[in-house]
Amino acid sequence: CNNKHTTVMLYCAALLRVVLSICAQVCVCLNVYNFDATVSHIEANEAAIAEKEKMLMDLAPIQTPAGVSATLVHQQPASAASELEQHGYLRVKRVLSPSVSLLLLALVREQLARSIASVNAGTIEETELFGAGGPRKRFDLKLDLPHQVHATLKEAVETLHSLLQTLLGPEPELTELSAVVALPGATRQIVHADVLTKGTSISAFCALQDVDDKMGPTVFLPGAFRQLMDFERYDERQLGDRVLPKANSRLLRTHTRYLGVMEQGDITLYDQNILHAGTANNSSRSRALFVFSFARKQGVRKNHGASSLKKALRHRYTLSDFVHRPPHCVCRPPRCPQNFSVDVLHDKYKYEKLD
């Protein structure tokens, strides 16, 4: 009798464990569902705001600046600095050589695939490898400083260092180092500025391949800085309100736009306080930009650029490190992956191939 009683108790305990396990799984699924639903709701509202902004901006004049030569910027940095200071924007032609651009592009493709796989496997936090999230199919991939990255940054700085020193002082600090990749189907961003204060930091978008008007080039509002727009209703709690403030609507439908199309090796410099937005990538090709930013020493906050700079590189490098110092590590040139298919965490991004 005691044996039968013990057997029944063991079966009941096992059944209870199974029930509790199922309940736990249901709770996890519900939490994940709620999280995904929240993210989708935010993304949907951001997309709606971006679409309203696009409709207004399509009413305004648009220009595609021809840009200035790298030689002219190198020889006359004061004139280039004046242009950038006034408009918050400057396109510099053919700064990077094709070989340097292609080598870095191959590295970015390989690192992006590897980083996505690591995040999916749960071996590393997404924030360790990627910057702040944005619309679907957009990646802000944080970079280390292997040979290819250092060589590209050094080649750019050789041309731009006098210009950057004119605007930011003798020893501006490296605050961002990443690759921004927009896959086919990447949606449009909301108009925004990267920092709160004008004239404290300059960012560079370096084209690793030609960027045409279908590949999601960045659109800039020259001379329009952050204080001209009302961002009070753009925070996460207010994204459900899709009615744009009147000041924003008026600015967007009247202010001339610059479309950031580029040829391989071109660099677009911009004051990080200027208003801009990445447009939708409606092509069949991915768009990859090498991105670096420098900021005034006295203007660097403790976490300035933290979302697009690896922890190991923060507050470590200044402009002169890339003019005079050799690279601290040398890596083999990467193999460019041919075909691969990956699903990213929470199924946020999917793609078949980077071309």
GROMACS .gro file of C-alpha atoms in nm:
model
  355
    1CYS     CA    1   0.000   0.000   0.000
    2ASN     CA    2   0.286   0.233   0.092
    3ASN     CA    3   0.458   0.153  -0.240
    4LYS     CA    4   0.142   0.237  -0.436
    5HIS     CA    5   0.103   0.562  -0.241
    6THR     CA    6   0.463   0.656  -0.311
    7THR     CA    7   0.421   0.579  -0.683
    8VAL     CA    8   0.110   0.796  -0.705
    9MET     CA    9   0.291   1.084  -0.530
   10LEU     CA   10   0.584   1.056  -0.772
   11TYR     CA   11   0.351   1.063  -1.073
   12CYS     CA   12   0.171   1.367  -0.930
   13ALA     CA   13   0.501   1.545  -0.869
   14ALA     CA   14   0.616   1.471  -1.225
   15LEU     CA   15   0.284   1.590  -1.366
   16LEU     CA   16   0.306   1.908  -1.161
   17ARG     CA   17   0.655   1.976  -1.295
   18VAL     CA   18   0.529   1.932  -1.651
   19VAL     CA   19   0.237   2.169  -1.591
   20LEU     CA   20   0.463   2.429  -1.430
   21SER     CA   21   0.707   2.398  -1.720
   22ILE     CA   22   0.428   2.451  -1.975
   23CYS     CA   23   0.302   2.754  -1.780
   24ALA     CA   24   0.653   2.901  -1.775
   25GLN     CA   25   0.688   2.853  -2.150
   26VAL     CA   26   0.350   3.018  -2.209
   27CYS     CA   27   0.458   3.317  -1.998
   28VAL     CA   28   0.783   3.349  -2.193
   29CYS     CA   29   0.595   3.333  -2.523
   30LEU     CA   30   0.350   3.595  -2.404
   31ASN     CA   31   0.636   3.823  -2.297
   32VAL     CA   32   0.811   3.783  -2.630
   33TYR     CA   33   0.484   3.843  -2.812
   34ASN     CA   34   0.419   4.157  -2.610
   35PHE     CA   35   0.774   4.280  -2.672
   36ASP     CA   36   0.749   4.218  -3.046
   37ALA     CA   37   0.406   4.383  -3.056
   38THR     CA   38   0.547   4.690  -2.880
   39VAL     CA   39   0.842   4.712  -3.116
   40SER     CA   40   0.615   4.670  -3.416
   41HIS     CA   41   0.384   4.943  -3.287
   42ILE     CA   42   0.677   5.184  -3.242
   43GLU     CA   43   0.818   5.096  -3.584
   44ALA     CA   44   0.478   5.142  -3.746
   45ASN     CA   45   0.440   5.488  -3.596
   46GLU     CA   46   0.796   5.586  -3.687
   47ALA     CA   47   0.728   5.472  -4.044
   48ALA     CA   48   0.408   5.677  -4.050
   49ILE     CA   49   0.590   5.989  -3.929
   50ALA     CA   50   0.874   5.932  -4.180
   51GLU     CA   51   0.621   5.897  -4.462
   52LYS     CA   52   0.448   6.223  -4.363
   53GLU     CA   53   0.785   6.396  -4.356
   54LYS     CA   54   0.869   6.257  -4.700
   55MET     CA   55   0.544   6.389  -4.848
   56LEU     CA   56   0.624   6.736  -4.714
   57MET     CA   57   0.988   6.727  -4.822
   58ASP     CA   58   0.890   6.623  -5.174
   59LEU     CA   59   0.728   6.966  -5.206
   60ALA     CA   60   1.058   7.144  -5.140
   61PRO     CA   61   1.342   7.203  -5.390
   62ILE     CA   62   1.605   6.931  -5.414
   63GLN     CA   63   1.970   6.955  -5.515
   64THR     CA   64   2.249   6.706  -5.566
   65PRO     CA   65   2.571   6.893  -5.481
   66ALA     CA   66   2.856   6.818  -5.719
   67GLY     CA   67   3.107   6.832  -5.436
   68VAL     CA   68   3.459   6.971  -5.412
   69SER     CA   69   3.781   6.791  -5.494
   70ALA     CA   70   3.990   6.629  -5.223
   71THR     CA   71   4.290   6.825  -5.349
   72LEU     CA   72   4.111   7.157  -5.299
   73VAL     CA   73   4.002   7.063  -4.946
   74HIS     CA   74   4.357   6.959  -4.860
   75GLN     CA   75   4.509   7.277  -5.004
   76GLN     CA   76   4.243   7.524  -4.885
   77PRO     CA   77   4.102   7.383  -4.558
   78ALA     CA   78   3.984   7.723  -4.433
   79SER     CA   79   3.749   7.773  -4.730
   80ALA     CA   80   3.612   7.421  -4.695
   81ALA     CA   81   3.568   7.473  -4.321
   82SER     CA   82   3.372   7.792  -4.383
   83GLU     CA   83   3.137   7.610  -4.620
   84LEU     CA   84   3.084   7.325  -4.375
   85GLU     CA   85   3.033   7.562  -4.083
   86GLN     CA   86   2.769   7.763  -4.270
   87HIS     CA   87   2.569   7.482  -4.428
   88GLY     CA   88   2.656   7.193  -4.198
   89TYR     CA   89   2.729   6.984  -4.508
   90LEU     CA   90   3.017   6.925  -4.750
   91ARG     CA   91   3.070   6.655  -5.012
   92VAL     CA   92   3.436   6.583  -5.086
   93LYS     CA   93   3.512   6.394  -5.407
   94ARG     CA   94   3.728   6.084  -5.437
   95VAL     CA   95   3.905   6.090  -5.104
   96LEU     CA   96   3.940   5.711  -5.077
   97SER     CA   97   4.112   5.498  -5.337
   98PRO     CA   98   3.914   5.213  -5.500
   99SER     CA   99   4.142   4.945  -5.354
  100VAL     CA  100   4.104   5.074  -4.997
  101SER     CA  101   3.727   5.108  -5.040
  102LEU     CA  102   3.685   4.755  -5.176
  103LEU     CA  103   3.897   4.595  -4.905
  104LEU     CA  104   3.696   4.764  -4.632
  105LEU     CA  105   3.369   4.674  -4.806
  106ALA     CA  106   3.472   4.307  -4.802
  107LEU     CA  107   3.558   4.332  -4.431
  108VAL     CA  108   3.224   4.495  -4.351
  109ARG     CA  109   3.031   4.222  -4.532
  110GLU     CA  110   3.218   3.947  -4.352
  111GLN     CA  111   3.191   4.113  -4.010
  112LEU     CA  112   2.820   4.185  -4.056
  113ALA     CA  113   2.743   3.820  -4.130
  114ARG     CA  114   2.957   3.703  -3.838
  115SER     CA  115   2.805   3.956  -3.597
  116ILE     CA  116   2.448   3.864  -3.690
  117ALA     CA  117   2.528   3.496  -3.640
  118SER     CA  118   2.678   3.569  -3.297
  119VAL     CA  119   2.372   3.765  -3.185
  120ASN     CA  120   2.137   3.494  -3.309
  121ALA     CA  121   2.338   3.228  -3.126
  122GLY     CA  122   2.310   3.429  -2.805
  123THR     CA  123   2.687   3.439  -2.753
  124ILE     CA  124   2.701   3.819  -2.731
  125GLU     CA  125   2.466   4.108  -2.663
  126GLU     CA  126   2.334   4.292  -2.968
  127THR     CA  127   2.447   4.628  -2.823
  128GLU     CA  128   2.808   4.509  -2.813
  129LEU     CA  129   2.817   4.474  -3.191
  130PHE     CA  130   2.549   4.711  -3.320
  131GLY     CA  131   2.458   5.071  -3.251
  132ALA     CA  132   2.119   5.212  -3.168
  133GLY     CA  133   1.834   5.041  -3.347
  134GLY     CA  134   1.658   5.204  -3.638
  135PRO     CA  135   1.413   5.106  -3.909
  136ARG     CA  136   1.413   4.750  -4.035
  137LYS     CA  137   1.702   4.630  -4.251
  138ARG     CA  138   1.936   4.904  -4.128
  139PHE     CA  139   2.251   4.811  -3.940
  140ASP     CA  140   2.494   5.033  -3.750
  141LEU     CA  141   2.783   4.788  -3.723
  142LYS     CA  142   3.050   4.887  -3.470
  143LEU     CA  143   3.403   4.839  -3.603
  144ASP     CA  144   3.736   4.753  -3.444
  145LEU     CA  145   4.064   4.891  -3.577
  146PRO     CA  146   4.217   4.617  -3.789
  147HIS     CA  147   4.446   4.708  -4.077
  148GLN     CA  148   4.169   4.768  -4.331
  149VAL     CA  149   3.978   5.007  -4.103
  150HIS     CA  150   4.292   5.190  -3.995
  151ALA     CA  151   4.415   5.224  -4.355
  152THR     CA  152   4.080   5.369  -4.465
  153LEU     CA  153   4.060   5.612  -4.175
  154LYS     CA  154   4.421   5.718  -4.226
  155GLU     CA  155   4.367   5.782  -4.599
  156ALA     CA  156   4.061   5.997  -4.520
  157VAL     CA  157   4.231   6.188  -4.239
  158GLU     CA  158   4.537   6.266  -4.454
  159THR     CA  159   4.306   6.477  -4.671
  160LEU     CA  160   4.068   6.606  -4.404
  161HIS     CA  161   4.281   6.664  -4.093
  162SER     CA  162   4.345   7.038  -4.150
  163LEU     CA  163   3.976   7.095  -4.218
  164LEU     CA  164   3.873   6.904  -3.904
  165GLN     CA  165   4.130   7.085  -3.690
  166THR     CA  166   4.004   7.421  -3.817
  167LEU     CA  167   3.653   7.335  -3.699
  168LEU     CA  168   3.719   7.121  -3.392
  169GLY     CA  169   4.056   7.232  -3.254
  170PRO     CA  170   4.401   7.070  -3.270
  171GLU     CA  171   4.315   6.735  -3.108
  172PRO     CA  172   3.953   6.631  -3.167
  173GLU     CA  173   3.861   6.292  -3.026
  174LEU     CA  174   3.734   5.991  -3.220
  175THR     CA  175   3.374   5.939  -3.106
  176GLU     CA  176   3.223   5.705  -3.368
  177LEU     CA  177   3.361   5.424  -3.582
  178SER     CA  178   3.112   5.203  -3.763
  179ALA     CA  179   2.965   5.087  -4.090
  180VAL     CA  180   2.607   5.181  -4.173
  181VAL     CA  181   2.447   4.922  -4.401
  182ALA     CA  182   2.103   4.967  -4.557
  183LEU     CA  183   1.975   4.647  -4.715
  184PRO     CA  184   1.728   4.638  -5.003
  185GLY     CA  185   1.390   4.726  -4.857
  186ALA     CA  186   1.532   4.935  -4.573
  187THR     CA  187   1.271   5.193  -4.475
  188ARG     CA  188   1.309   5.567  -4.433
  189GLN     CA  189   1.428   5.730  -4.110
  190ILE     CA  190   1.260   6.011  -3.923
  191VAL     CA  191   1.433   6.349  -3.972
  192HIS     CA  192   1.673   6.392  -3.682
  193ALA     CA  193   2.001   6.536  -3.559
  194ASP     CA  194   2.273   6.324  -3.398
  195VAL     CA  195   2.376   6.566  -3.121
  196LEU     CA  196   2.223   6.859  -2.934
  197THR     CA  197   2.487   7.128  -2.992
  198LYS     CA  198   2.603   7.284  -3.318
  199GLY     CA  199   2.972   7.295  -3.404
  200THR     CA  200   3.093   7.034  -3.153
  201SER     CA  201   3.132   6.727  -3.374
  202ILE     CA  202   3.172   6.635  -3.740
  203SER     CA  203   3.071   6.302  -3.891
  204ALA     CA  204   3.188   6.148  -4.218
  205PHE     CA  205   2.990   5.916  -4.445
  206CYS     CA  206   3.237   5.739  -4.675
  207ALA     CA  207   3.097   5.562  -4.981
  208LEU     CA  208   3.249   5.215  -5.018
  209GLN     CA  209   3.059   5.174  -5.345
  210ASP     CA  210   2.858   5.407  -5.568
  211VAL     CA  211   2.539   5.529  -5.396
  212ASP     CA  212   2.263   5.632  -5.635
  213ASP     CA  213   1.924   5.785  -5.560
  214LYS     CA  214   1.752   5.445  -5.533
  215MET     CA  215   1.989   5.300  -5.271
  216GLY     CA  216   1.867   5.505  -4.975
  217PRO     CA  217   2.107   5.802  -4.975
  218THR     CA  218   2.088   6.036  -4.679
  219VAL     CA  219   1.893   6.357  -4.733
  220PHE     CA  220   2.026   6.669  -4.558
  221LEU     CA  221   1.866   7.008  -4.485
  222PRO     CA  222   2.162   7.245  -4.539
  223GLY     CA  223   2.179   7.521  -4.282
  224ALA     CA  224   1.889   7.373  -4.083
  225PHE     CA  225   2.007   7.273  -3.740
  226ARG     CA  226   1.827   7.085  -3.465
  227GLN     CA  227   1.681   7.386  -3.284
  228LEU     CA  228   1.461   7.460  -3.588
  229MET     CA  229   1.247   7.152  -3.527
  230ASP     CA  230   1.016   7.056  -3.242
  231PHE     CA  231   1.114   6.711  -3.118
  232GLU     CA  232   0.906   6.714  -2.799
  233ARG     CA  233   0.644   6.486  -2.953
  234TYR     CA  234   0.898   6.255  -3.116
  235ASP     CA  235   0.992   6.065  -2.804
  236GLU     CA  236   0.888   5.703  -2.756
  237ARG     CA  237   0.581   5.787  -2.549
  238GLN     CA  238   0.437   6.021  -2.811
  239LEU     CA  239   0.495   5.820  -3.127
  240GLY     CA  240   0.125   5.742  -3.143
  241ASP     CA  241   0.060   6.108  -3.229
  242ARG     CA  242   0.127   6.119  -3.602
  243VAL     CA  243   0.036   6.486  -3.645
  244LEU     CA  244   0.357   6.677  -3.709
  245PRO     CA  245   0.413   7.005  -3.523
  246LYS     CA  246   0.339   7.306  -3.746
  247ALA     CA  247   0.696   7.436  -3.726
  248ASN     CA  248   0.827   7.102  -3.853
  249SER     CA  249   0.576   7.084  -4.138
  250ARG     CA  250   0.656   7.437  -4.253
  251LEU     CA  251   1.032   7.372  -4.245
  252LEU     CA  252   1.014   7.041  -4.430
  253ARG     CA  253   0.794   7.160  -4.715
  254THR     CA  254   0.995   7.478  -4.784
  255HIS     CA  255   1.360   7.405  -4.705
  256THR     CA  256   1.591   7.297  -4.989
  257ARG     CA  257   1.716   6.939  -4.961
  258TYR     CA  258   2.055   6.799  -5.049
  259LEU     CA  259   2.048   6.437  -5.166
  260GLY     CA  260   2.357   6.251  -5.052
  261VAL     CA  261   2.433   6.048  -5.363
  262MET     CA  262   2.802   5.964  -5.392
  263GLU     CA  263   3.054   5.787  -5.608
  264GLN     CA  264   3.285   5.528  -5.458
  265GLY     CA  265   3.551   5.702  -5.250
  266ASP     CA  266   3.349   6.021  -5.192
  267ILE     CA  267   3.300   6.145  -4.836
  268THR     CA  268   3.008   6.350  -4.708
  269LEU     CA  269   3.102   6.557  -4.404
  270TYR     CA  270   2.826   6.700  -4.186
  271ASP     CA  271   2.783   6.878  -3.857
  272GLN     CA  272   2.610   6.621  -3.636
  273ASN     CA  273   2.360   6.889  -3.530
  274ILE     CA  274   2.223   6.931  -3.884
  275LEU     CA  275   1.884   6.780  -3.970
  276HIS     CA  276   1.903   6.471  -4.192
  277ALA     CA  277   1.745   6.131  -4.257
  278GLY     CA  278   1.833   5.812  -4.439
  279THR     CA  279   1.590   5.747  -4.723
  280ALA     CA  280   1.441   5.413  -4.824
  281ASN     CA  281   1.657   5.168  -5.016
  282ASN     CA  282   1.436   5.084  -5.314
  283SER     CA  283   1.711   4.913  -5.511
  284SER     CA  284   1.824   4.550  -5.527
  285ARG     CA  285   2.167   4.644  -5.385
  286SER     CA  286   2.283   4.702  -5.030
  287ARG     CA  287   2.439   5.037  -4.941
  288ALA     CA  288   2.743   5.037  -4.713
  289LEU     CA  289   2.898   5.352  -4.566
  290PHE     CA  290   3.210   5.369  -4.352
  291VAL     CA  291   3.133   5.617  -4.074
  292PHE     CA  292   3.365   5.803  -3.840
  293SER     CA  293   3.315   6.109  -3.623
  294PHE     CA  294   3.542   6.346  -3.433
  295ALA     CA  295   3.439   6.590  -3.160
  296ARG     CA  296   3.595   6.881  -2.976
  297LYS     CA  297   3.784   6.756  -2.671
  298GLN     CA  298   3.598   6.987  -2.435
  299GLY     CA  299   3.267   6.896  -2.596
  300VAL     CA  300   3.295   6.518  -2.561
  301ARG     CA  301   3.045   6.389  -2.309
  302LYS     CA  302   3.128   6.073  -2.119
  303ASN     CA  303   2.900   5.867  -2.344
  304HIS     CA  304   2.942   6.071  -2.664
  305GLY     CA  305   2.922   5.833  -2.958
  306ALA     CA  306   2.882   5.536  -2.724
  307SER     CA  307   2.615   5.381  -2.945
  308SER     CA  308   2.846   5.373  -3.251
  309LEU     CA  309   3.185   5.313  -3.091
  310LYS     CA  310   3.313   4.999  -2.924
  311LYS     CA  311   3.395   5.030  -2.554
  312ALA     CA  312   3.761   4.945  -2.609
  313LEU     CA  313   3.801   5.248  -2.840
  314ARG     CA  314   3.624   5.513  -2.631
  315HIS     CA  315   3.835   5.813  -2.523
  316ARG     CA  316   4.143   5.646  -2.668
  317TYR     CA  317   4.214   5.805  -3.007
  318THR     CA  318   4.250   6.158  -3.138
  319LEU     CA  319   4.289   6.290  -3.491
  320SER     CA  320   4.669   6.289  -3.485
  321ASP     CA  321   4.676   5.916  -3.412
  322PHE     CA  322   4.568   5.860  -3.771
  323VAL     CA  323   4.815   6.102  -3.927
  324HIS     CA  324   5.139   5.996  -3.763
  325ARG     CA  325   5.092   5.658  -3.593
  326PRO     CA  326   5.106   5.319  -3.772
  327PRO     CA  327   4.823   5.072  -3.719
  328HIS     CA  328   4.836   4.886  -3.389
  329CYS     CA  329   4.736   4.553  -3.544
  330VAL     CA  330   4.755   4.394  -3.884
  331CYS     CA  331   4.496   4.146  -4.010
  332ARG     CA  332   4.477   3.941  -4.327
  333PRO     CA  333   4.256   4.082  -4.602
  334PRO     CA  334   3.909   3.932  -4.560
  335ARG     CA  335   3.737   3.695  -4.794
  336CYS     CA  336   3.424   3.850  -4.936
  337PRO     CA  337   3.131   3.615  -4.864
  338GLN     CA  338   2.944   3.509  -5.173
  339ASN     CA  339   2.608   3.383  -5.056
  340PHE     CA  340   2.460   3.343  -4.711
  341SER     CA  341   2.124   3.357  -4.543
  342VAL     CA  342   2.070   3.459  -4.180
  343ASP     CA  343   1.781   3.545  -3.955
  344VAL     CA  344   1.849   3.811  -3.695
  345LEU     CA  345   1.731   3.813  -3.335
  346HIS     CA  346   1.352   3.855  -3.305
  347ASP     CA  347   1.335   3.816  -3.684
  348LYS     CA  348   1.393   4.191  -3.705
  349TYR     CA  349   1.613   4.165  -4.013
  350LYS     CA  350   1.626   3.910  -4.291
  351TYR     CA  351   1.830   3.904  -4.606
  352GLU     CA  352   1.972   3.662  -4.854
  353LYS     CA  353   2.281   3.827  -4.995
  354LEU     CA  354   2.492   4.139  -4.980
  355ASP     CA  355   2.614   4.241  -5.326
   0.00000   0.00000   0.00000
